[in-house]
XYZ file of C-alpha atoms in Angstrom:
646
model
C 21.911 58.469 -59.532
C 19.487 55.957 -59.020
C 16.919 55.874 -56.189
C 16.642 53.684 -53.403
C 13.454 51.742 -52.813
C 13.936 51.473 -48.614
C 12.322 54.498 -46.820
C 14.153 56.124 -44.129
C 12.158 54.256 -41.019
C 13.222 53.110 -37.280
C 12.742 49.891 -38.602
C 15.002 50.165 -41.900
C 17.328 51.508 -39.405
C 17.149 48.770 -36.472
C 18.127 46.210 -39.513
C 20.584 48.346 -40.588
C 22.426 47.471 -37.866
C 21.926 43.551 -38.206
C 23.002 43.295 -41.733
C 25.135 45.700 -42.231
C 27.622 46.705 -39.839
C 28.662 42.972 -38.322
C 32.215 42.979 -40.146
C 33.075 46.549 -39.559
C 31.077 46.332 -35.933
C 33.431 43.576 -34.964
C 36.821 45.265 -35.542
C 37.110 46.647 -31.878
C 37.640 42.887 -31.222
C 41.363 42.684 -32.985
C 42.239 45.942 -34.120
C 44.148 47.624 -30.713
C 45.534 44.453 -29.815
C 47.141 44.247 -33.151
C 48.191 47.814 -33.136
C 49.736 46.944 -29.388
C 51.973 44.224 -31.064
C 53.607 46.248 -34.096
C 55.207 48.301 -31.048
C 55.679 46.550 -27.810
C 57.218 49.129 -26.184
C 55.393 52.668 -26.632
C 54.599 55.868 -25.102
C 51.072 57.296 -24.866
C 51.945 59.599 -28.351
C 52.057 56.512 -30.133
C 48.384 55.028 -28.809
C 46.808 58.632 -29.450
C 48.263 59.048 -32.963
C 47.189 55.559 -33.532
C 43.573 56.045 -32.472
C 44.026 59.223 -34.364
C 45.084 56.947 -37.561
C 41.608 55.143 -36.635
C 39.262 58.217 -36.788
C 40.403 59.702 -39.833
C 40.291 56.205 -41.517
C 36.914 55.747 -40.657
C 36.315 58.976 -41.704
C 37.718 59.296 -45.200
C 37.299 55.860 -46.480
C 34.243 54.945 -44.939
C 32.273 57.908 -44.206
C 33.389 59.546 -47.432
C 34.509 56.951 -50.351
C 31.587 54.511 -48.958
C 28.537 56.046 -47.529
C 28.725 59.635 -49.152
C 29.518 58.871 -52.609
C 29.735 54.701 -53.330
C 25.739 54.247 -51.987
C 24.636 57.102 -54.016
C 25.911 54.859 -57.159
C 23.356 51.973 -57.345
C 21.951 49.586 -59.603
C 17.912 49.668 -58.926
C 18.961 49.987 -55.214
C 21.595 47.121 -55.350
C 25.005 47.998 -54.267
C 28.523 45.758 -54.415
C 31.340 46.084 -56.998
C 29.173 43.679 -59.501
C 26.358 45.761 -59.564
C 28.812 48.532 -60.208
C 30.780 46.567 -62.755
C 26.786 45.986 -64.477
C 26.352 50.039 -64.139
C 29.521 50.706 -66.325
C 30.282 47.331 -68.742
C 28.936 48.999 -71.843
C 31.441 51.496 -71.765
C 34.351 50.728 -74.246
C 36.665 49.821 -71.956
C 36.385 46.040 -72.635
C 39.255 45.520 -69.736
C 37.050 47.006 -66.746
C 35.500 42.888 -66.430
C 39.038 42.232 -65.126
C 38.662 45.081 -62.974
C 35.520 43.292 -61.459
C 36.701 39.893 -61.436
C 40.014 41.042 -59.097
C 37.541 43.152 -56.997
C 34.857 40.562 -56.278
C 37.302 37.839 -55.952
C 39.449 39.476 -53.035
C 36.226 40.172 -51.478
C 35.680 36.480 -51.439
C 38.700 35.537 -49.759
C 37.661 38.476 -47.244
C 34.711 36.322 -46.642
C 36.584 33.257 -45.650
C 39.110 34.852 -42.874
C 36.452 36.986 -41.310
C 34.525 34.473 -39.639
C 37.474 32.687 -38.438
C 39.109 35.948 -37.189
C 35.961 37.053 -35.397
C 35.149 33.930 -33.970
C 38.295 33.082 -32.976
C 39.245 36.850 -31.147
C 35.483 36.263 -29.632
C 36.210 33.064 -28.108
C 39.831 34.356 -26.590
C 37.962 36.040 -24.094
C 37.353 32.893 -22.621
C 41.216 32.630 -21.471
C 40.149 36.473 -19.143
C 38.086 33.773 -17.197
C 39.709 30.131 -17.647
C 43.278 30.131 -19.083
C 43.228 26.953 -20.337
C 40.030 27.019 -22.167
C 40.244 25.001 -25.422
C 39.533 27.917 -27.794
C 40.162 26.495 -31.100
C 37.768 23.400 -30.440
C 35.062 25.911 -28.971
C 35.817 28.303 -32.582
C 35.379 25.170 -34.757
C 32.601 23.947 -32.956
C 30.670 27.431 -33.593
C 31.952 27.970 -37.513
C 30.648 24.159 -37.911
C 27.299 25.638 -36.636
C 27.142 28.677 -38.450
C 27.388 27.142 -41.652
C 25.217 24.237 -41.159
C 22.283 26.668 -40.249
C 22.936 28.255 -43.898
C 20.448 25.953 -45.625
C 17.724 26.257 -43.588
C 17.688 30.132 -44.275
C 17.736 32.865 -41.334
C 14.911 34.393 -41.744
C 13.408 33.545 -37.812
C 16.511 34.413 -36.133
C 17.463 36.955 -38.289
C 14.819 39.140 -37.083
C 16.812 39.177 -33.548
C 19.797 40.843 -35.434
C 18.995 44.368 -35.178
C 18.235 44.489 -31.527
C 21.053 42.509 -30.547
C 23.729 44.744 -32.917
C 21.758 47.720 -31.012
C 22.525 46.209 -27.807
C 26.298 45.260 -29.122
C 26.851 49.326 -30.256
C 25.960 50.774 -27.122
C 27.832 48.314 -25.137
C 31.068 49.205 -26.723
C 29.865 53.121 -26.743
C 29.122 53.010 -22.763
C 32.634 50.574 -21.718
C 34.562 53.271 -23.915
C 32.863 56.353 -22.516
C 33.458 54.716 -18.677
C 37.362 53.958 -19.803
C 37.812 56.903 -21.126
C 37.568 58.834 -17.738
C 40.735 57.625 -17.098
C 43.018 59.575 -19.686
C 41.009 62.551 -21.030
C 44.129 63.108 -22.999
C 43.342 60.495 -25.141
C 40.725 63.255 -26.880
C 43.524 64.744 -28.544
C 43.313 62.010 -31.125
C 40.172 64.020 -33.070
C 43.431 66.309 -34.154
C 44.770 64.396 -37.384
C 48.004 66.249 -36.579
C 48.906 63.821 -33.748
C 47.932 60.835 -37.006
C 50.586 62.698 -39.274
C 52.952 63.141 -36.932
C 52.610 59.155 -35.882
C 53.351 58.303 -39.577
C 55.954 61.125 -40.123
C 58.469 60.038 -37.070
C 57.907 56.405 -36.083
C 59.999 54.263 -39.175
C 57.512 51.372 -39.000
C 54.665 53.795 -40.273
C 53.845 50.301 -42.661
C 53.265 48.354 -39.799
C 51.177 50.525 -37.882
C 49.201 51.225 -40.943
C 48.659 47.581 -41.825
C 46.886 47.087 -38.508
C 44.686 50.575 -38.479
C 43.517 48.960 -41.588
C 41.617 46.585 -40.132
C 39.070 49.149 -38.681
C 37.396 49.930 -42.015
C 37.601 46.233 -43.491
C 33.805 45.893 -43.592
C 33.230 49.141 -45.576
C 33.086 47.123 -48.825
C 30.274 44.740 -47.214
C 28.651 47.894 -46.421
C 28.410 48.633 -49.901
C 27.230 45.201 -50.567
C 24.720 44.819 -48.316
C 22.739 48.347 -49.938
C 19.572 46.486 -51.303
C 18.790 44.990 -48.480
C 18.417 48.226 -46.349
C 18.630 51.123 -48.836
C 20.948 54.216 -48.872
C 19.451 56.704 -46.141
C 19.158 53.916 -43.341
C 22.544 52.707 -43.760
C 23.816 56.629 -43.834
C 21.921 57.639 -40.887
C 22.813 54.553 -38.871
C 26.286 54.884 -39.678
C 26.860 57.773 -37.532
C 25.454 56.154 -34.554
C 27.899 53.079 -35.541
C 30.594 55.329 -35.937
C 30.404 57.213 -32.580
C 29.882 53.833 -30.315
C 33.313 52.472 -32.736
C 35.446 55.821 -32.194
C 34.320 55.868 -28.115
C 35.194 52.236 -27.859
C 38.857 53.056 -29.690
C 39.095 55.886 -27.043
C 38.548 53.398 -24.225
C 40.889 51.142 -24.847
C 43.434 53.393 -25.594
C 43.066 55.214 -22.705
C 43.286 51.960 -20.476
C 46.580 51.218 -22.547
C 47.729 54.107 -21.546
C 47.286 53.688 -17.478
C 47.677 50.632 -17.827
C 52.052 50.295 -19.204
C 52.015 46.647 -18.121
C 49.260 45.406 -20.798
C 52.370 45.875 -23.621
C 54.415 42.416 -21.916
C 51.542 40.819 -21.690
C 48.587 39.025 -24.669
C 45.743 40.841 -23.097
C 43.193 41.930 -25.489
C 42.438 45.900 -24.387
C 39.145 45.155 -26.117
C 38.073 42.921 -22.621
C 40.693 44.570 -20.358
C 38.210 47.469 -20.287
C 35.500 45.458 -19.026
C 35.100 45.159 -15.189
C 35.462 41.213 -14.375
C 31.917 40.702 -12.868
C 30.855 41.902 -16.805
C 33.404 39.869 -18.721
C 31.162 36.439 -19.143
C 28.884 38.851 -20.679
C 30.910 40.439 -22.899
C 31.967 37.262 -24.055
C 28.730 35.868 -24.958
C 28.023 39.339 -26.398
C 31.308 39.507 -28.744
C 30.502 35.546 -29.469
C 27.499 36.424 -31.064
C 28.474 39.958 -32.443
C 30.793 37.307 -34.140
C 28.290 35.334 -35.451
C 26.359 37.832 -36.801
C 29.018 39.187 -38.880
C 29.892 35.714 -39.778
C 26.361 35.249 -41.392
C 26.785 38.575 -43.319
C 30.034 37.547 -44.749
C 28.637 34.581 -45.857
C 25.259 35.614 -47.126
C 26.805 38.351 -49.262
C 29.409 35.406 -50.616
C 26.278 33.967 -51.877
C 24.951 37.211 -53.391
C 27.992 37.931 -54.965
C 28.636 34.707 -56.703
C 24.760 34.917 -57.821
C 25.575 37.861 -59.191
C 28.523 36.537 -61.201
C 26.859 33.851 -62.630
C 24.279 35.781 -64.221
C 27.202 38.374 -65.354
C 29.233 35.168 -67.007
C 31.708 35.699 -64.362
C 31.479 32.071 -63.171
C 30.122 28.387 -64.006
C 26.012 27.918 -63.015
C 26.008 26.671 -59.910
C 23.005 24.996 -57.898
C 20.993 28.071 -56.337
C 18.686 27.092 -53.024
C 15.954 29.271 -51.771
C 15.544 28.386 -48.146
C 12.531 30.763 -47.365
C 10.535 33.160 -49.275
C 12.213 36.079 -48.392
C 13.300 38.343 -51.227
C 16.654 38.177 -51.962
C 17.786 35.294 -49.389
C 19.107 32.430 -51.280
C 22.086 29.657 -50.790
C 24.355 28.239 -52.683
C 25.283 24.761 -51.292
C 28.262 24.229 -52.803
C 29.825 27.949 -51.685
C 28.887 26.962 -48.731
C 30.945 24.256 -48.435
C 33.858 25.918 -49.708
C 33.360 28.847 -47.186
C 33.448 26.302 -44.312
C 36.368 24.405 -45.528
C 37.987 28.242 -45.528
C 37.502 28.768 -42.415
C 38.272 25.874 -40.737
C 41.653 25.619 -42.749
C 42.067 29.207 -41.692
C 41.489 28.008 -37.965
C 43.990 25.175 -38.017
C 46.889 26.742 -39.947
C 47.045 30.143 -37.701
C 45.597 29.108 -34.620
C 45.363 32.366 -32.968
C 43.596 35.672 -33.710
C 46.664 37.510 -33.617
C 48.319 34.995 -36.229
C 45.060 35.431 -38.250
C 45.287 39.203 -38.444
C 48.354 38.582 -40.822
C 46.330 37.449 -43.170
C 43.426 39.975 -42.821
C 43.028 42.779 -44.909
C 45.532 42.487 -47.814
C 42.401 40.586 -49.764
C 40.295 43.657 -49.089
C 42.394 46.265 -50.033
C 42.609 44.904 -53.299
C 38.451 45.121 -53.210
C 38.990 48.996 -52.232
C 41.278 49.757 -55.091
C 38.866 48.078 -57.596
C 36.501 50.004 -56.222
C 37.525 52.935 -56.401
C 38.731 52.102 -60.327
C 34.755 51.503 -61.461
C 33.654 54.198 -59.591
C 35.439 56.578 -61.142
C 34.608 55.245 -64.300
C 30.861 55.294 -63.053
C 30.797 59.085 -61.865
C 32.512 60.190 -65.016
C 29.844 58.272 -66.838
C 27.200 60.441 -64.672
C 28.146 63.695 -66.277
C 30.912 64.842 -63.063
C 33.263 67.282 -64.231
C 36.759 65.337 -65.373
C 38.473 67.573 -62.543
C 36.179 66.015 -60.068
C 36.740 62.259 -60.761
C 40.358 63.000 -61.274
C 40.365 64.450 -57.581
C 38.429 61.706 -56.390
C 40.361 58.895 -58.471
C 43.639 59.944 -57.197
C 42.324 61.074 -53.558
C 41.437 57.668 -52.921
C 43.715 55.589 -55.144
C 46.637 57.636 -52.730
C 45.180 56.781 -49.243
C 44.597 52.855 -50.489
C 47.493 52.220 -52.010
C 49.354 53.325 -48.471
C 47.122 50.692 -47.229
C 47.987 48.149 -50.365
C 51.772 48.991 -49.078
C 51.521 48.488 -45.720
C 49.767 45.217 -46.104
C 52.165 44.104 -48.650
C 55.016 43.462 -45.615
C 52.174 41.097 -43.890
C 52.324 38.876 -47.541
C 54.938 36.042 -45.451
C 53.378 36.208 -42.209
C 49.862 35.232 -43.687
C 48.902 37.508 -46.389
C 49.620 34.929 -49.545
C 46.905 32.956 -47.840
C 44.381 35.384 -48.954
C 45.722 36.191 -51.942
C 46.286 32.840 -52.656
C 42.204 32.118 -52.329
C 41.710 34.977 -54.581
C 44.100 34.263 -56.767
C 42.330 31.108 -57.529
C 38.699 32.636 -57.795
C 39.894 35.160 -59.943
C 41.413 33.341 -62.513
C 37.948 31.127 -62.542
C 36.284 34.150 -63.218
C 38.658 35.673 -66.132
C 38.527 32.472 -67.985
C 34.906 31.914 -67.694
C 34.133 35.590 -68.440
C 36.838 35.892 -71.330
C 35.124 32.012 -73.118
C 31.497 33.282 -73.065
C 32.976 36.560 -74.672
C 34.600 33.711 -77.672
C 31.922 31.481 -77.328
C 29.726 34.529 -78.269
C 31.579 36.077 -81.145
C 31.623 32.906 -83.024
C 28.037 31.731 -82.966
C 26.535 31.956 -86.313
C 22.669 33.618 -86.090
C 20.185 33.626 -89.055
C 16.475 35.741 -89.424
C 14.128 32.977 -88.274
C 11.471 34.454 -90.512
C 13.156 33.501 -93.391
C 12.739 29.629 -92.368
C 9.412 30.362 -91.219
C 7.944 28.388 -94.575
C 10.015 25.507 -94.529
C 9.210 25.047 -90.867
C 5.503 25.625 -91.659
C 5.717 22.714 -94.187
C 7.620 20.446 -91.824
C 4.865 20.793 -89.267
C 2.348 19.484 -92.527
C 4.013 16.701 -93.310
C 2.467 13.555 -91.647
C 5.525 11.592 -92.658
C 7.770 12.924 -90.264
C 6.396 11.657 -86.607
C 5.346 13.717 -84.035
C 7.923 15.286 -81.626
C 5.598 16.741 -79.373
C 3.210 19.307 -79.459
C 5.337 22.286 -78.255
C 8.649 22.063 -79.057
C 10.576 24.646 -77.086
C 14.237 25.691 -77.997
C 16.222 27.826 -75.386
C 17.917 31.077 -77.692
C 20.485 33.308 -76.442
C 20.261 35.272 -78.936
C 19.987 39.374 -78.631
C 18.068 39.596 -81.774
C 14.771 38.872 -81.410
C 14.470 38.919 -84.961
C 17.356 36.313 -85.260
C 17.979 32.608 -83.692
C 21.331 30.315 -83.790
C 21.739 28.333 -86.573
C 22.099 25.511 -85.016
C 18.422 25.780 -83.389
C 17.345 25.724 -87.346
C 19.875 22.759 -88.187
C 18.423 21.237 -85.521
C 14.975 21.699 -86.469
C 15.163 21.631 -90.400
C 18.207 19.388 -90.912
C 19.049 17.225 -87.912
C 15.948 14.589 -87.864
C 13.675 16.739 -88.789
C 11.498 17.582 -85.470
C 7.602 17.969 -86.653
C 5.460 19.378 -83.880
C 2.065 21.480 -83.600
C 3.747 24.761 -81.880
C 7.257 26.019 -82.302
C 8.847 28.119 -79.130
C 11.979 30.199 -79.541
C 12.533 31.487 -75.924
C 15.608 34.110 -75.868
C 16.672 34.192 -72.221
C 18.268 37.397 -71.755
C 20.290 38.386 -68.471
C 19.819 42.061 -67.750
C 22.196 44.551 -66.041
C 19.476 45.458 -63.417
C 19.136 43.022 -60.498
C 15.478 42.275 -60.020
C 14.069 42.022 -63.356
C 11.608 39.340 -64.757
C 9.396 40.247 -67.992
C 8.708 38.553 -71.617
C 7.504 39.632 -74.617
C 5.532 37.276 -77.084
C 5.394 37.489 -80.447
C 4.124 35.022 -82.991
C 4.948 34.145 -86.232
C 3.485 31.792 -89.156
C -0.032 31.968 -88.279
C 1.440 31.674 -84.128
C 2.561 28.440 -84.725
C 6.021 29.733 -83.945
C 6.347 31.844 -81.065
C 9.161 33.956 -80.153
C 9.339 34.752 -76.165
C 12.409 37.296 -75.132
C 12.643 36.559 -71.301
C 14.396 39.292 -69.216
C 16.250 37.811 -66.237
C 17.872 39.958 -63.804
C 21.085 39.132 -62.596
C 19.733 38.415 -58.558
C 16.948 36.345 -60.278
C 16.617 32.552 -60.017
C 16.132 31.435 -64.049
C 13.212 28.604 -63.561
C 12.665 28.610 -67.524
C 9.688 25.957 -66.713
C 8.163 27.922 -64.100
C 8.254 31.220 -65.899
C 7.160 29.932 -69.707
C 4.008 27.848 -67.405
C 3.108 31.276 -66.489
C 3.705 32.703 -69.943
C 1.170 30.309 -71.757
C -1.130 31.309 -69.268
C -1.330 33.922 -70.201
C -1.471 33.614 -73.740
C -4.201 30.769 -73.021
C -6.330 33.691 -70.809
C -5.950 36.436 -73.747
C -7.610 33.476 -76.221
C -3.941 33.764 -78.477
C -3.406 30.079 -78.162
C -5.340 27.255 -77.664
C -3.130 24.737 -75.297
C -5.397 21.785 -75.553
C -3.871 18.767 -77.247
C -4.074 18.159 -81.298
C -4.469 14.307 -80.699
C -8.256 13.182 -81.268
C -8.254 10.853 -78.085
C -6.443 13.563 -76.007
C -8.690 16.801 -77.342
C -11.885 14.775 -76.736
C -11.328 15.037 -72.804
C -8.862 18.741 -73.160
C -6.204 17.347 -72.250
C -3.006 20.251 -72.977
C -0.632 19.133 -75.140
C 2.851 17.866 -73.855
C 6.269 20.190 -73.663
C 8.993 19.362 -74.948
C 12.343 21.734 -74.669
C 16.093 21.486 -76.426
C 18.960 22.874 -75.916
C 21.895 23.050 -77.992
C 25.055 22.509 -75.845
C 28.137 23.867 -77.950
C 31.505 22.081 -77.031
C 34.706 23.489 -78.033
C 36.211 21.322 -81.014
C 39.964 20.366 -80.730
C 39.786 20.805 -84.762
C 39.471 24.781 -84.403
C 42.200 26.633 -85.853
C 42.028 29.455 -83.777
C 44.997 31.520 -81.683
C 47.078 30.129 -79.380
C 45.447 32.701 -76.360
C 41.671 31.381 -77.269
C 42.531 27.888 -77.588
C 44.041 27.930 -74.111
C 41.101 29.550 -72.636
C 38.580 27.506 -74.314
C 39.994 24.210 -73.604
C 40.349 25.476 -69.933
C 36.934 26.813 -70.380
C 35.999 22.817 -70.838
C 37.396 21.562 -67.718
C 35.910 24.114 -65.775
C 32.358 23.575 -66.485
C 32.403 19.958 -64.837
C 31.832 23.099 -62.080
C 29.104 23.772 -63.267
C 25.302 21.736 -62.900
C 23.874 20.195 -66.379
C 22.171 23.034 -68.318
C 19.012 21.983 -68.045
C 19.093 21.839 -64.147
C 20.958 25.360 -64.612
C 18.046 26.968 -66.054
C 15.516 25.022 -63.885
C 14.137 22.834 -67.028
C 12.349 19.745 -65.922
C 14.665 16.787 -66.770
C 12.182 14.488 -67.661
C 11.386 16.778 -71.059
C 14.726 18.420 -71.730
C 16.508 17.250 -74.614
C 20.485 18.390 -74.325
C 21.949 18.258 -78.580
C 25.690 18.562 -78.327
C 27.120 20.325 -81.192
C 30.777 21.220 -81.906
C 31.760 24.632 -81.287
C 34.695 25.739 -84.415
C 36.585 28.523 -84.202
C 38.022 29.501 -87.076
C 41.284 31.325 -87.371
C 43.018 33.529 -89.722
C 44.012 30.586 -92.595
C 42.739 27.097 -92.885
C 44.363 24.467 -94.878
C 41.613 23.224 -98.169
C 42.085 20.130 -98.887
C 42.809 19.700 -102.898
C 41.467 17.200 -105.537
C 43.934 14.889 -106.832
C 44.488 14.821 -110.679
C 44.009 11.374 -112.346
């Protein structure tokens, strides 16, 4: 198990509560109100079993799966299912990347419902006051808002997040406690019995199921969210979080049960509980509760798909860093398709209730996957096989009753969600599967065996001057070894004479936050081979990072960067930069299997998703040279064309 790097502090703990627990912190909003409408007619058995289906949820599959044993299994202090996926993809199960791809993908589509859910049940509050209030315009107006306020970065009013969540906790813990005066007997639903009994006797056990659900949806971005606040402050603050939840589940249940006359009517229990003089406030509370959990859901979209990218899970995509905060980053064109999400989401269901159709299926599907690598993980820790077997089929049991129960909400909203993921996913495969082909078939040769004929290139005067340093992006994980293509490029393709040769391997590493080189020259150090080690949460800004490199070469007195031109050296002026890539397209002329060539050629069309590779890898345009090179695959006979006899 890897060790966190946060402390346990009051302050790790205060923004706890702002990052983390916005999704699952919002739930009171929806959840009762959807659990009044699978039975419109009930007796009080059925609201304490109910709440009772609520507290044991909570407990087992987020106190247990999520903050006792998922946060304890950590990449450098990063959490999510891609760090997880990065913790167990050398194992030989090649088939564990589709594993990932599902897992992260659902949790995608989880991110464009919840802000439209939340937003939307926030807002309904509204009709308590003013029954005709226009609560889809007022929704809109605030999802337009939230995600226009994405590129400038959060870091100002993020630092009100944790004070207001505070504020938001105890709110719901003291309405609860003061509702719960009302029927004591609601206390009986601690007893799991009363749960069991609930899902033993009533015959739409699916239904009710479907909506408990809901309660525990934001366990996963709980996971997520574990390098920004570290393991201990998101396990200590979660029983704080968890008591103010379960009393505010007790409250309204007990004012559904004094109150028969809420079941024939759309009253949200979540505001029924509030005395009238209080409601405005509760409104503008739950509003920005709303918000907040909005602008987690989004944020950790734009970690995850960082992640992917670096883990060959999806097409480079333009990566903004709004402020200088570690970690905060945006991704305009996510954005974009976040806020198109949501507002679709909006106009197609219209109401929260409608909405909750769609909510959870997605995320399920992120539990199961889940649950999948981390058994994977904790047998790859050394656990007993017992153990993880226990574990595995524990939790694979109590989420696919979930998967089930959400399954009979697939027409009345639930495609839409798998229909979003559906898409992502199968992005993701075919990206993930091409760079596996694209991979297998590159050709790499020992550069120091072309060292000489390089050496003599850069001596003969009759080939003109390229540049000074030439510098030739390798992906190679061979230091020792280089594409052939680099060498065609140099040796065969118009010849390319210059004073310094740079071979920089950019390697993406497992761990999130990594950033080192090595340096190593060759031929007298007129050919220098840099391995660069990128971590997967790391912005690659090749330019910026081999400008530091040479630095530091130039400091140590290993190079000398000033200019080999007479006119130039006179004054020390550096020599110029110069960098190439090699950009392998698939070749239509490849006789490879059917499978590959489909992937491949839809590998193609997807990278017009994708920015240029030299703005990819943060390469200054004006100096970036971009060779395009077929890519052949060959397959398992190839017709050889035969000399005719005369």
């Amino acid at each position: 198990m890897q060790k966190t790097a946060h402390p346990l502090t009051a302050l790790g703990l205060l923004v706890a509560l702002g990052i983390v627990f916005g999704d699952i912190g919002t739930s009171p909003l929806y959840v009762m109100k959807a659990i009044m409408h699978v039975n419109p007619a009930a007796a009080p058995d059925y609201v304490i079993g109910a709440i009772s289906c609520i507290i044991w949820t909570l407990t087992l599959q987020t106190t247990v799966k999520y903050v006792l044993i998922a946060l304890r299994a950590d990449n450098k202090g990063e959490g999510g299912i891609l760090a997880l996926f990065s913790l167990v993809r050398r194992l030989r199960h090649r088939w564990l990347y589709i594993i990932a791809a599902i897992g992260a993908s659902t949790l995608i589509a989880d991110g464009v419902i919840t802000p439209a859910v939340t937003v939307t049940s926030a807002i309904e509050g509204l009709r308590g006051i003013y029954p005709a209030a226009p609560v889809i315009a007022i929704t809109i107006m605030i999802i337009c808002l939230i995600f226009f306020v994405q590129q400038f970065g959060t870091s100002k009013i993020g630092r009100c997040f944790g004070p207001f969540m505070l504020a938001w906790f105890l709110m719901l813990g003291i309405l609860g406690t003061v509702a719960l005066t009302s029927a004591p007997a609601v206390l009986k639903a601690f007893n799991p019995v009363y749960a069991v009994r609930l899902l033993i006797h009533y015959p739409g056990w699916f239904l009710i199921l479907g909506a408990v659900f809901l309660c525990t949806t934001g366990a996963e971005a709980l996971y997520s969210d574990l390098g920004h606040c570290g393991r201990l402050n998101i396990s200590v603050s979660w029983i704080f979080v968890k008591l103010m939840l379960i009393l505010n589940y007790l409250g309204q249940g007990a004012y559904i049960i004094t109150h028969p006359g809420i079941w024939a009517s759309d009253t949200n229990p979540f505001y029924a509980i509030m005395p009238q003089a209080f409601l405005p406030v509760g409104i503008i509370m739950s509003t920005g509760a709303a918000i907040i959990a909005s602008q987690a859901l989004i944020s950790g979209s734009f970690t995850i798909f960082s992640e992917a990218i670096n883990l060959d899970f999806w097409p480079r995509l333009r990566i903004a860093y709004p402020t200088v905060l570690k970690g905060q980053l945006y991704i305009p064109s996510i954005n974009l398709f976040l806020f198109l999400g949501c507002i679709i989401t909006v106009l197609l269901f219209r109401t929260s209730s409608a909405m909750e159709a769609a909510y959870g299926l997605a995320i399920t599907v992120t539990m199961l996957m889940t649950t999948v690598l981390l058994s994977f993980y904790l047998r790859h820790r050394g656990l007993p096989a017992w153990l993880v077997a226990t574990f595995a089929v524990a939790f694979l049991a109590i989420e696919g009753c979930f998967l089930v129960a959400n399954l009979f909400k697939f027409m009345h909203g639930g495609w839409y969600t798998i229909l979003i993921a559906g898409a992502v996913c199968a992005v993701m495969i075919i990206w993930h599967r091409a760079c596996h082909i694209r991979r297998r078939y590159i050709q790499f040769k020992p550069i120091a065996d072309h060292a000489p004929v390089i050496a003599d290139i850069r001596a003969d005067r009759d080939i003109p001057k390229y540049a000074t340093n030439l510098v030739y992006i390798s992906h190679s994980d061979d230091p020792a070894l280089v594409e052939s293509k680099i060498l065609y490029s140099i040796i065969n393709k118009q010849p390319k004479r210059a004073d310094r040769y740079w071979i920089l391997r950019v390697q993406y590493t497992d761990t999130p936050d990594t950033l080192t080189y090595t340096a190593t020259p060759l031929a007298d150090g007129r050919i220098w081979c840099v391995g660069l080690n990128i971590g997967f949460r790391v912005q690659p800004k090749i330019t910026v990072y081999l400008r530091q490199i040479v630095e530091d070469l130039v400091a140590a007195g290993r190079i000398d960067l000033v200019s080999t031109y007479p006119s130039l050296r006179r004054h020390g002026i550096p020599g110029d930069f110069r960098f190439s890539i090699i950009h392998r397209i698939f070749s239509p002329s490849s006789n490879c299997a059917k499978g590959e060539r489909t992937v491949m050629r839809l590998f193609e069309r997807l990278r017009h998703l994708a920015v240029s590779p030299e703005r990819a890898m943060g390469l200054d345009t004006s100096t970036t040279t971009v060779e395009n090179v077929p890519l052949i695959i060959p397959g398992p006979s190839t017709t050889r064309i035969q000399p005719q006899d005369p």
